[in-house]
PDB file of C-alpha atoms in Angstrom:
ATOM      1  CA  THR A   1     -22.895 172.676  19.136  1.00 71.00           C
ATOM      2  CA  LEU A   2     -23.146 172.274  15.414  1.00 88.00           C
ATOM      3  CA  ASP A   3     -20.107 170.656  13.823  1.00 93.00           C
ATOM      4  CA  TYR A   4     -18.702 171.565  10.428  1.00 93.00           C
ATOM      5  CA  HIS A   5     -19.398 168.130   8.926  1.00 94.00           C
ATOM      6  CA  ASN A   6     -23.094 168.407   9.885  1.00 96.00           C
ATOM      7  CA  ILE A   7     -23.794 171.120   7.319  1.00 96.00           C
ATOM      8  CA  ASN A   8     -23.961 170.092   3.684  1.00 96.00           C
ATOM      9  CA  LEU A   9     -24.524 173.078   1.411  1.00 96.00           C
ATOM     10  CA  ASN A  10     -24.442 170.947  -1.748  1.00 96.00           C
ATOM     11  CA  GLU A  11     -27.156 168.597  -0.502  1.00 96.00           C
ATOM     12  CA  GLU A  12     -28.980 171.522   1.197  1.00 97.00           C
ATOM     13  CA  TYR A  13     -29.430 170.043   4.655  1.00 96.00           C
ATOM     14  CA  ILE A  14     -28.184 170.283   8.231  1.00 96.00           C
ATOM     15  CA  ARG A  15     -27.703 167.110  10.258  1.00 96.00           C
ATOM     16  CA  ILE A  16     -29.000 167.752  13.770  1.00 93.00           C
ATOM     17  CA  HIS A  17     -28.307 165.644  16.838  1.00 90.00           C
ATOM     18  CA  GLY A  18     -31.180 166.283  19.221  1.00 86.00           C
ATOM     19  CA  LYS A  19     -32.213 164.983  22.610  1.00 84.00           C
ATOM     20  CA  GLY A  20     -31.120 161.428  23.254  1.00 83.00           C
ATOM     21  CA  ASN A  21     -28.612 161.857  20.399  1.00 83.00           C
ATOM     22  CA  LYS A  22     -31.446 161.313  17.901  1.00 87.00           C
ATOM     23  CA  GLU A  23     -30.395 162.384  14.439  1.00 91.00           C
ATOM     24  CA  ARG A  24     -32.552 164.261  11.952  1.00 92.00           C
ATOM     25  CA  LEU A  25     -32.028 166.147   8.704  1.00 93.00           C
ATOM     26  CA  LEU A  26     -33.210 169.718   8.432  1.00 94.00           C
ATOM     27  CA  PRO A  27     -33.561 171.069   4.893  1.00 96.00           C
ATOM     28  CA  MET A  28     -32.178 174.512   4.093  1.00 96.00           C
ATOM     29  CA  GLY A  29     -33.617 177.125   1.786  1.00 95.00           C
ATOM     30  CA  GLU A  30     -31.726 179.130  -0.800  1.00 96.00           C
ATOM     31  CA  VAL A  31     -31.331 182.206   1.415  1.00 97.00           C
ATOM     32  CA  ALA A  32     -29.809 180.181   4.274  1.00 96.00           C
ATOM     33  CA  ILE A  33     -27.478 178.403   1.871  1.00 97.00           C
ATOM     34  CA  ASP A  34     -26.285 181.721   0.423  1.00 98.00           C
ATOM     35  CA  TYR A  35     -25.590 183.167   3.885  1.00 97.00           C
ATOM     36  CA  LEU A  36     -23.808 180.029   5.076  1.00 98.00           C
ATOM     37  CA  ASP A  37     -21.757 179.880   1.890  1.00 98.00           C
ATOM     38  CA  THR A  38     -20.644 183.478   2.457  1.00 98.00           C
ATOM     39  CA  TYR A  39     -19.878 182.685   6.106  1.00 97.00           C
ATOM     40  CA  GLU A  40     -17.759 179.667   5.101  1.00 95.00           C
ATOM     41  CA  LYS A  41     -15.793 181.603   2.483  1.00 96.00           C
ATOM     42  CA  LYS A  42     -15.321 184.939   4.239  1.00 95.00           C
ATOM     43  CA  ALA A  43     -16.036 184.997   7.968  1.00 94.00           C
ATOM     44  CA  ARG A  44     -15.119 181.515   9.190  1.00 94.00           C
ATOM     45  CA  PRO A  45     -11.541 181.545   7.831  1.00 92.00           C
ATOM     46  CA  PHE A  46     -11.026 184.926   9.503  1.00 91.00           C
ATOM     47  CA  LEU A  47     -12.408 183.639  12.823  1.00 92.00           C
ATOM     48  CA  LEU A  48     -10.425 180.409  12.711  1.00 90.00           C
ATOM     49  CA  LYS A  49      -7.491 181.660  14.766  1.00 78.00           C
ATOM     50  CA  SER A  50      -5.313 178.634  15.228  1.00 71.00           C
ATOM     51  CA  GLY A  51      -5.505 175.122  13.902  1.00 73.00           C
ATOM     52  CA  GLN A  52      -8.756 173.401  13.071  1.00 81.00           C
ATOM     53  CA  THR A  53     -11.985 172.981  14.963  1.00 88.00           C
ATOM     54  CA  ASP A  54     -15.044 170.901  14.229  1.00 92.00           C
ATOM     55  CA  HIS A  55     -17.367 173.687  15.396  1.00 94.00           C
ATOM     56  CA  TYR A  56     -19.201 175.330  12.512  1.00 95.00           C
ATOM     57  CA  PHE A  57     -19.986 178.677  14.116  1.00 95.00           C
ATOM     58  CA  LEU A  58     -17.026 180.355  15.748  1.00 94.00           C
ATOM     59  CA  SER A  59     -16.749 183.131  18.289  1.00 91.00           C
ATOM     60  CA  ASN A  60     -14.426 186.071  17.773  1.00 88.00           C
ATOM     61  CA  ARG A  61     -11.870 184.084  19.792  1.00 88.00           C
ATOM     62  CA  GLY A  62     -11.916 181.228  17.292  1.00 90.00           C
ATOM     63  CA  SER A  63     -13.669 178.734  19.541  1.00 90.00           C
ATOM     64  CA  GLY A  64     -17.101 177.220  19.074  1.00 92.00           C
ATOM     65  CA  MET A  65     -19.971 179.576  19.827  1.00 93.00           C
ATOM     66  CA  SER A  66     -21.921 178.828  22.974  1.00 91.00           C
ATOM     67  CA  ARG A  67     -25.677 179.034  23.508  1.00 89.00           C
ATOM     68  CA  GLN A  68     -25.032 182.298  25.317  1.00 92.00           C
ATOM     69  CA  ASN A  69     -23.170 183.702  22.283  1.00 92.00           C
ATOM     70  CA  PHE A  70     -26.167 182.961  20.061  1.00 92.00           C
ATOM     71  CA  PHE A  71     -28.589 184.412  22.603  1.00 92.00           C
ATOM     72  CA  TYR A  72     -26.516 187.607  22.824  1.00 92.00           C
ATOM     73  CA  ILE A  73     -26.355 187.992  19.024  1.00 93.00           C
ATOM     74  CA  ILE A  74     -30.100 187.420  18.625  1.00 93.00           C
ATOM     75  CA  LYS A  75     -30.860 189.999  21.311  1.00 92.00           C
ATOM     76  CA  ALA A  76     -28.492 192.512  19.687  1.00 94.00           C
ATOM     77  CA  TYR A  77     -30.170 192.110  16.286  1.00 94.00           C
ATOM     78  CA  ALA A  78     -33.599 192.377  17.911  1.00 94.00           C
ATOM     79  CA  VAL A  79     -32.617 195.717  19.425  1.00 94.00           C
ATOM     80  CA  LYS A  80     -31.290 196.933  16.049  1.00 96.00           C
ATOM     81  CA  ALA A  81     -34.557 195.865  14.417  1.00 95.00           C
ATOM     82  CA  GLY A  82     -36.614 197.687  17.035  1.00 96.00           C
ATOM     83  CA  ILE A  83     -38.092 194.500  18.473  1.00 93.00           C
ATOM     84  CA  ASP A  84     -38.866 195.116  22.117  1.00 91.00           C
ATOM     85  CA  LYS A  85     -40.336 191.696  22.941  1.00 90.00           C
ATOM     86  CA  PRO A  86     -38.142 188.981  24.465  1.00 89.00           C
ATOM     87  CA  LEU A  87     -36.388 187.028  21.732  1.00 89.00           C
ATOM     88  CA  SER A  88     -34.360 183.837  22.057  1.00 87.00           C
ATOM     89  CA  PRO A  89     -33.221 180.904  19.916  1.00 87.00           C
ATOM     90  CA  HIS A  90     -36.337 179.067  21.114  1.00 89.00           C
ATOM     91  CA  THR A  91     -38.520 181.964  19.934  1.00 90.00           C
ATOM     92  CA  LEU A  92     -37.006 181.572  16.457  1.00 91.00           C
ATOM     93  CA  ARG A  93     -37.635 177.806  16.545  1.00 91.00           C
ATOM     94  CA  HIS A  94     -41.247 178.485  17.525  1.00 91.00           C
ATOM     95  CA  ALA A  95     -41.624 181.032  14.705  1.00 91.00           C
ATOM     96  CA  PHE A  96     -40.114 178.526  12.240  1.00 93.00           C
ATOM     97  CA  ALA A  97     -42.722 175.904  13.166  1.00 93.00           C
ATOM     98  CA  THR A  98     -45.580 178.413  13.211  1.00 90.00           C
ATOM     99  CA  HIS A  99     -44.721 179.671   9.724  1.00 91.00           C
ATOM    100  CA  LEU A 100     -44.560 176.115   8.384  1.00 92.00           C
ATOM    101  CA  VAL A 101     -48.016 175.293   9.749  1.00 89.00           C
ATOM    102  CA  GLN A 102     -49.499 178.621   8.605  1.00 85.00           C
ATOM    103  CA  GLN A 103     -48.241 177.997   5.084  1.00 89.00           C
ATOM    104  CA  GLY A 104     -49.799 174.530   4.954  1.00 88.00           C
ATOM    105  CA  ALA A 105     -46.970 172.162   5.878  1.00 92.00           C
ATOM    106  CA  ASP A 106     -48.270 168.821   7.093  1.00 92.00           C
ATOM    107  CA  LEU A 107     -47.897 168.228  10.811  1.00 92.00           C
ATOM    108  CA  ARG A 108     -45.820 165.061  10.403  1.00 94.00           C
ATOM    109  CA  SER A 109     -43.159 166.962   8.415  1.00 95.00           C
ATOM    110  CA  VAL A 110     -43.074 169.730  11.030  1.00 93.00           C
ATOM    111  CA  GLN A 111     -42.761 167.073  13.741  1.00 94.00           C
ATOM    112  CA  LEU A 112     -39.758 165.529  11.983  1.00 94.00           C
ATOM    113  CA  MET A 113     -38.051 168.894  11.427  1.00 94.00           C
ATOM    114  CA  LEU A 114     -38.481 169.880  15.074  1.00 94.00           C
ATOM    115  CA  GLY A 115     -37.465 166.453  16.347  1.00 92.00           C
ATOM    116  CA  HIS A 116     -40.601 165.929  18.422  1.00 92.00           C
ATOM    117  CA  SER A 117     -41.010 162.290  19.387  1.00 91.00           C
ATOM    118  CA  ASP A 118     -44.736 162.766  19.993  1.00 93.00           C
ATOM    119  CA  ILE A 119     -47.019 164.427  17.420  1.00 93.00           C
ATOM    120  CA  SER A 120     -49.096 165.944  20.230  1.00 92.00           C
ATOM    121  CA  THR A 121     -46.163 168.236  21.040  1.00 90.00           C
ATOM    122  CA  THR A 122     -46.260 169.517  17.463  1.00 91.00           C
ATOM    123  CA  GLN A 123     -50.036 169.969  17.543  1.00 88.00           C
ATOM    124  CA  ILE A 124     -49.539 173.057  19.709  1.00 86.00           C
ATOM    125  CA  TYR A 125     -48.869 174.892  16.451  1.00 82.00           C
ATOM    126  CA  THR A 126     -52.292 173.966  15.053  1.00 79.00           C
ATOM    127  CA  HIS A 127     -53.860 175.945  17.906  1.00 77.00           C
ATOM    128  CA  ILE A 128     -52.079 179.036  16.619  1.00 73.00           C
ATOM    129  CA  GLN A 129     -53.494 178.311  13.185  1.00 73.00           C
ATOM    130  CA  ASN A 130     -57.013 177.915  14.659  1.00 73.00           C
ATOM    131  CA  VAL A 131     -56.739 181.308  16.367  1.00 74.00           C
ATOM    132  CA  GLN A 132     -55.691 182.820  13.041  1.00 77.00           C
ATOM    133  CA  LEU A 133     -58.622 181.134  11.262  1.00 78.00           C
ATOM    134  CA  LYS A 134     -61.093 182.546  13.795  1.00 82.00           C
ATOM    135  CA  SER A 135     -59.632 186.004  13.321  1.00 83.00           C
ATOM    136  CA  GLN A 136     -59.871 185.743   9.532  1.00 79.00           C
ATOM    137  CA  HIS A 137     -63.430 184.441   9.740  1.00 81.00           C
ATOM    138  CA  ALA A 138     -64.496 187.299  12.017  1.00 85.00           C
ATOM    139  CA  LYS A 139     -62.817 189.844   9.767  1.00 84.00           C
ATOM    140  CA  HIS A 140     -63.990 188.619   6.377  1.00 84.00           C
ATOM    141  CA  HIS A 141     -67.275 186.744   6.799  1.00 81.00           C
ATOM    142  CA  PRO A 142     -70.476 188.835   6.764  1.00 81.00           C
ATOM    143  CA  ARG A 143     -71.830 186.928   9.770  1.00 76.00           C
ATOM    144  CA  GLY A 144     -68.451 186.642  11.509  1.00 69.00           C
TER     145      GLY A 144
END
């Protein structure tokens, strides 16, 4: 779970504790900061039923959200958006990494953000970029 003290909206990062309790900092963009700021000011106080909790995201019962809660919410939004393919938190993580690579982020930075200990794990995302390059070449080059 993500604890309240692990999110720093002023410094624009989330402190993540990954496998083996390895710590990494994940930067946040302006849109995420705006949504989280709204959540902290409006939704979280409403959800905080009794006392205090270190959990950042709370269920409607006031306890920390579980992996299953997140999975359920993601699936519900996918249905609302008309997405009929399987969608999970891992799918969003994969999309995050793919978008970074497609937009030119260096592989080492992507590795650090994902918390991969081995760069070869991150290199999977370069294959996706290579497939995209082949497609673009075939589409736009006269001899493609």
